Structures are given as C-alpha cells and as structure tokens.
Coordinates of C-alpha atoms in Angstrom, one line a residue:
M809 CA 12.7 -9.4 -31.1
S810 CA 10.6 -12.4 -31.4
V811 CA 6.8 -12.7 -31.9
Q812 CA 6.6 -14.4 -28.4
E813 CA 8.7 -11.4 -26.9
R814 CA 6.8 -8.9 -28.4
K815 CA 3.4 -10.8 -27.2
Q816 CA 4.9 -10.9 -23.8
R817 CA 5.6 -7.4 -23.7
E818 CA 2.2 -6.3 -25.0
R819 CA 0.6 -8.5 -22.2
A820 CA 2.7 -6.8 -19.5
E821 CA 1.7 -3.4 -20.9
R822 CA -1.9 -4.6 -20.9
E823 CA -1.6 -5.5 -17.3
R824 CA 0.0 -2.4 -16.0
L825 CA -2.8 -0.5 -18.0
I826 CA -5.6 -2.4 -16.2
V827 CA -3.8 -2.2 -12.7
A828 CA -3.2 2.0 -13.4
T829 CA -6.7 2.5 -14.5
A830 CA -8.3 0.4 -11.7
R831 CA -5.9 2.4 -9.4
E832 CA -7.0 5.6 -10.9
L833 CA -10.7 4.9 -10.9
A834 CA -10.7 3.7 -7.5
E835 CA -9.0 6.8 -6.2
Q836 CA -11.6 8.8 -7.8
Q837 CA -14.7 7.0 -7.2
G838 CA -13.8 4.5 -4.5
W839 CA -13.6 0.6 -5.0
D840 CA -17.3 0.2 -5.7
A841 CA -17.1 2.1 -8.9
V842 CA -13.9 -0.6 -10.5
T843 CA -15.9 -3.1 -12.2
T844 CA -14.5 -5.0 -14.9
R845 CA -17.3 -3.5 -17.3
R846 CA -16.0 -0.3 -16.6
L847 CA -12.4 -0.9 -16.9
A848 CA -12.8 -2.8 -20.0
E849 CA -14.7 0.6 -21.4
R850 CA -11.7 2.8 -20.0
I851 CA -8.8 0.8 -21.5
E852 CA -10.7 -0.1 -24.8
Y853 CA -10.4 -3.9 -24.5
S854 CA -12.9 -6.5 -24.2
Q855 CA -13.9 -8.1 -20.8
P856 CA -12.6 -11.4 -21.7
V857 CA -9.1 -9.5 -22.3
L858 CA -9.5 -8.5 -18.6
Y859 CA -10.0 -11.8 -17.5
S860 CA -7.2 -13.2 -19.3
H861 CA -5.0 -11.2 -17.0
F862 CA -7.2 -11.4 -13.8
R863 CA -9.7 -13.7 -12.5
G864 CA -11.7 -10.6 -11.3
K865 CA -11.9 -7.9 -8.9
R866 CA -10.2 -9.2 -6.2
E867 CA -7.2 -9.8 -8.4
I868 CA -7.1 -6.5 -9.6
I869 CA -7.2 -5.2 -6.0
G870 CA -4.3 -7.5 -5.1
A871 CA -2.2 -6.1 -8.1
V872 CA -2.9 -2.7 -6.8
A873 CA -2.1 -3.8 -3.2
L874 CA 1.4 -5.3 -4.4
E875 CA 2.1 -1.9 -6.3
G876 CA 1.2 0.4 -3.3
A877 CA 3.4 -1.8 -1.2
T878 CA 6.3 -1.2 -3.5
E879 CA 5.5 2.4 -3.3
M880 CA 5.1 2.5 0.4
A881 CA 8.5 0.9 1.0
A882 CA 10.3 3.0 -1.2
A883 CA 8.8 6.1 0.5
L884 CA 9.5 4.9 4.0
R885 CA 13.1 3.9 3.2
A886 CA 13.5 7.5 1.5
A887 CA 12.1 9.3 4.4
A888 CA 14.2 7.3 6.9
S889 CA 17.6 7.6 4.9
A890 CA 17.0 11.7 5.0
A891 CA 16.8 11.8 8.5
D892 CA 19.7 11.8 11.0
G893 CA 19.6 9.7 14.1
P894 CA 16.9 7.2 15.5
R895 CA 14.4 9.7 16.5
A896 CA 14.3 11.6 13.3
R897 CA 14.0 8.2 11.3
V898 CA 11.0 7.0 13.5
T899 CA 9.3 10.5 13.0
A900 CA 10.1 10.5 9.5
L901 CA 8.9 6.9 9.1
A902 CA 5.5 8.0 10.7
R903 CA 4.9 11.0 9.0
T904 CA 5.4 9.2 5.7
Y905 CA 3.4 6.5 6.6
L906 CA 0.4 8.5 7.4
D907 CA 1.0 10.9 4.3
F908 CA 0.9 8.1 2.1
A909 CA -2.3 6.8 3.5
A910 CA -3.8 9.9 3.3
R911 CA -2.6 10.7 -0.4
N912 CA -3.7 7.4 -1.6
P913 CA -6.7 6.0 0.4
A914 CA -7.5 3.4 -2.6
V915 CA -4.3 2.0 -2.5
Y916 CA -4.3 2.2 1.4
D917 CA -7.5 0.0 1.3
A918 CA -6.4 -2.5 -1.2
L919 CA -3.5 -3.1 1.1
F920 CA -5.2 -3.2 4.7
Q921 CA -9.1 -3.2 4.2
L922 CA -10.2 -5.1 1.1
D923 CA -9.7 -8.8 0.1
G924 CA -7.0 -8.8 -2.7
G925 CA -6.4 -12.8 -1.8
L926 CA -3.0 -11.9 -0.5
A927 CA -1.7 -13.7 2.3
F928 CA -0.1 -11.6 5.2
A929 CA 2.4 -12.6 7.9
N930 CA 3.1 -16.3 6.6
E931 CA 5.5 -17.9 4.1
D932 CA 3.2 -17.4 1.0
T933 CA 3.3 -13.5 1.6
P934 CA 4.2 -11.9 -1.7
Q935 CA 7.5 -10.2 -1.6
P936 CA 6.3 -6.5 -1.8
L937 CA 4.3 -6.8 1.1
K938 CA 7.5 -8.3 3.1
D939 CA 9.3 -5.6 1.8
A940 CA 7.0 -3.0 3.2
F941 CA 7.1 -4.5 6.4
A942 CA 11.0 -4.5 6.3
A943 CA 11.1 -0.9 5.5
L944 CA 9.3 -0.3 8.8
L945 CA 11.4 -2.7 10.6
E946 CA 14.9 -1.2 9.7
S947 CA 14.2 1.9 11.6
L948 CA 11.8 0.5 14.3
G949 CA 14.0 -2.6 15.2
E950 CA 16.7 -0.3 16.3
V951 CA 14.4 1.4 18.8
A952 CA 12.5 -1.6 20.0
G953 CA 14.3 -1.7 23.6
D954 CA 16.3 -4.4 25.3
G955 CA 14.3 -7.4 25.6
V956 CA 11.7 -6.5 22.9
H957 CA 11.3 -8.7 19.9
P958 CA 12.0 -6.0 16.9
G959 CA 9.3 -7.7 14.7
L960 CA 6.4 -7.4 17.4
F961 CA 7.5 -4.1 18.1
T962 CA 7.2 -3.1 14.6
E963 CA 3.7 -4.9 14.4
V964 CA 2.5 -2.7 17.5
F965 CA 4.0 0.3 16.1
W966 CA 2.7 -0.1 12.6
A967 CA -0.7 -1.1 14.2
S968 CA -0.9 2.3 15.8
L969 CA 0.1 4.1 12.7
H970 CA -2.8 2.0 10.9
G971 CA -5.2 3.1 13.6
L972 CA -4.3 6.6 13.2
A973 CA -4.4 6.5 9.6
T974 CA -8.0 5.1 9.6
L975 CA -9.4 7.0 12.1
T976 CA -8.3 10.2 10.8
R977 CA -9.5 9.2 7.4
A978 CA -13.0 8.3 8.7
R979 CA -12.9 11.4 10.6
R980 CA -13.1 10.0 14.1
L981 CA -9.7 11.9 14.7
P982 CA -9.3 15.7 13.9
P983 CA -6.5 16.0 11.1
E984 CA -5.2 19.0 12.8
D985 CA -3.6 16.9 16.0
T986 CA -1.8 14.3 13.6
E987 CA 1.4 15.9 14.1
R988 CA 0.9 15.9 18.0
R989 CA -0.1 12.2 17.8
V990 CA 2.9 11.3 15.7
E991 CA 5.2 13.2 18.6
L992 CA 3.0 11.2 21.3
L993 CA 3.6 7.8 19.6
V994 CA 7.3 8.3 19.0
D995 CA 8.2 9.5 22.4
R996 CA 5.9 7.1 24.4
L997 CA 6.0 3.7 22.0
A998 CA 9.3 4.0 20.5
M999 CA 10.9 6.2 23.4
V1000 CA 13.3 7.9 21.3

C-alpha cells in the first residue's frame, strides 16, 4: 500500500468517526450539543482537523442525513421485500418509516428538519436521498391508482408519514394510536 493510499484510508476513517460521533452526540443530547469543539474533544483531534473534512456543522448534518437516507432506504426495501402483496408491502413500508423516525430522531431531523446543505427534488439531489425516495416509490407506485402519477402519489403518502412521525414525536398525536393511523392511511390513501 502506498503512502497516498494509507493517507486516503486514514482520512476516510477520520471522516466516518466525525460523522458517527456527531450522530451519537445528537441522538443523546440533540443537535444543539453538536459543536466542532465538542466533536474535536470527543474524537481527540483538533478543530482544524475537523475543518479539513467539513466546513462546519451544516456539512456534518448533511453527512449524517446522507448516511441516514442510506439506512432508511435499506430498511424500507427490507420491509417491503419481506411482505406478501401490495397491502402488506405498503403497511410494512409505513410502519418501517415511522419506526425509523422514532428510533433515530436526530438522523430524522438531519434528513428532514435541519439545513444540511443538501438539495432535494432536483438534479443536484445526492444519490442517497434519491435512493430513499425510490425505496418508497417502488412499493407505492404500484398502488397509486389509474391515472395517478406514481411520483406524486409517493410524495403525498410520504408527506402523510412525515406528518405522523413529526406530530407523534412532538406529542401532538398519542403514540398508542399509531397502528390505527397506519391502517387508515393504507386503507384510505393507498386504498389497498
């Protein structure tokens, strides 16, 4: 292995450590607790080393969001592939989405609430974000209905899931009714 390859590997490892540490800190204490100073202390590197990887907190949030989008896409696809039939796939998709949001609140915030400097819904959208949307579209497109654009249907269904996730987390909706909400969403919106 050349010196250059070793340096690239070490740089990638440091970057993964920064992202993992930011994510862990945000999940434990919220995004306000994530500062470059605290991250530098936790990973035992100087702040200039952090800035050599990320220009600031915004880019770190973006990196966490991209990692989260990859994880969400994998979870959605796994849930859908384990289900039998369109109704079971859509129900599994909805449950998995809401579960991901509940289990990973800081990652969910990085994806959908905070400014991570990422472009959504245009040609500059990073591939992990496109892939997460595609994971929804793959199952929802088949139940969009005649004459309904599958992408638009997926956006509306996703917006509904996002609203449920956000309102439940904010304690505006009681969590014990989540399953009934999923069934209603699948019955009335997806009509499967």
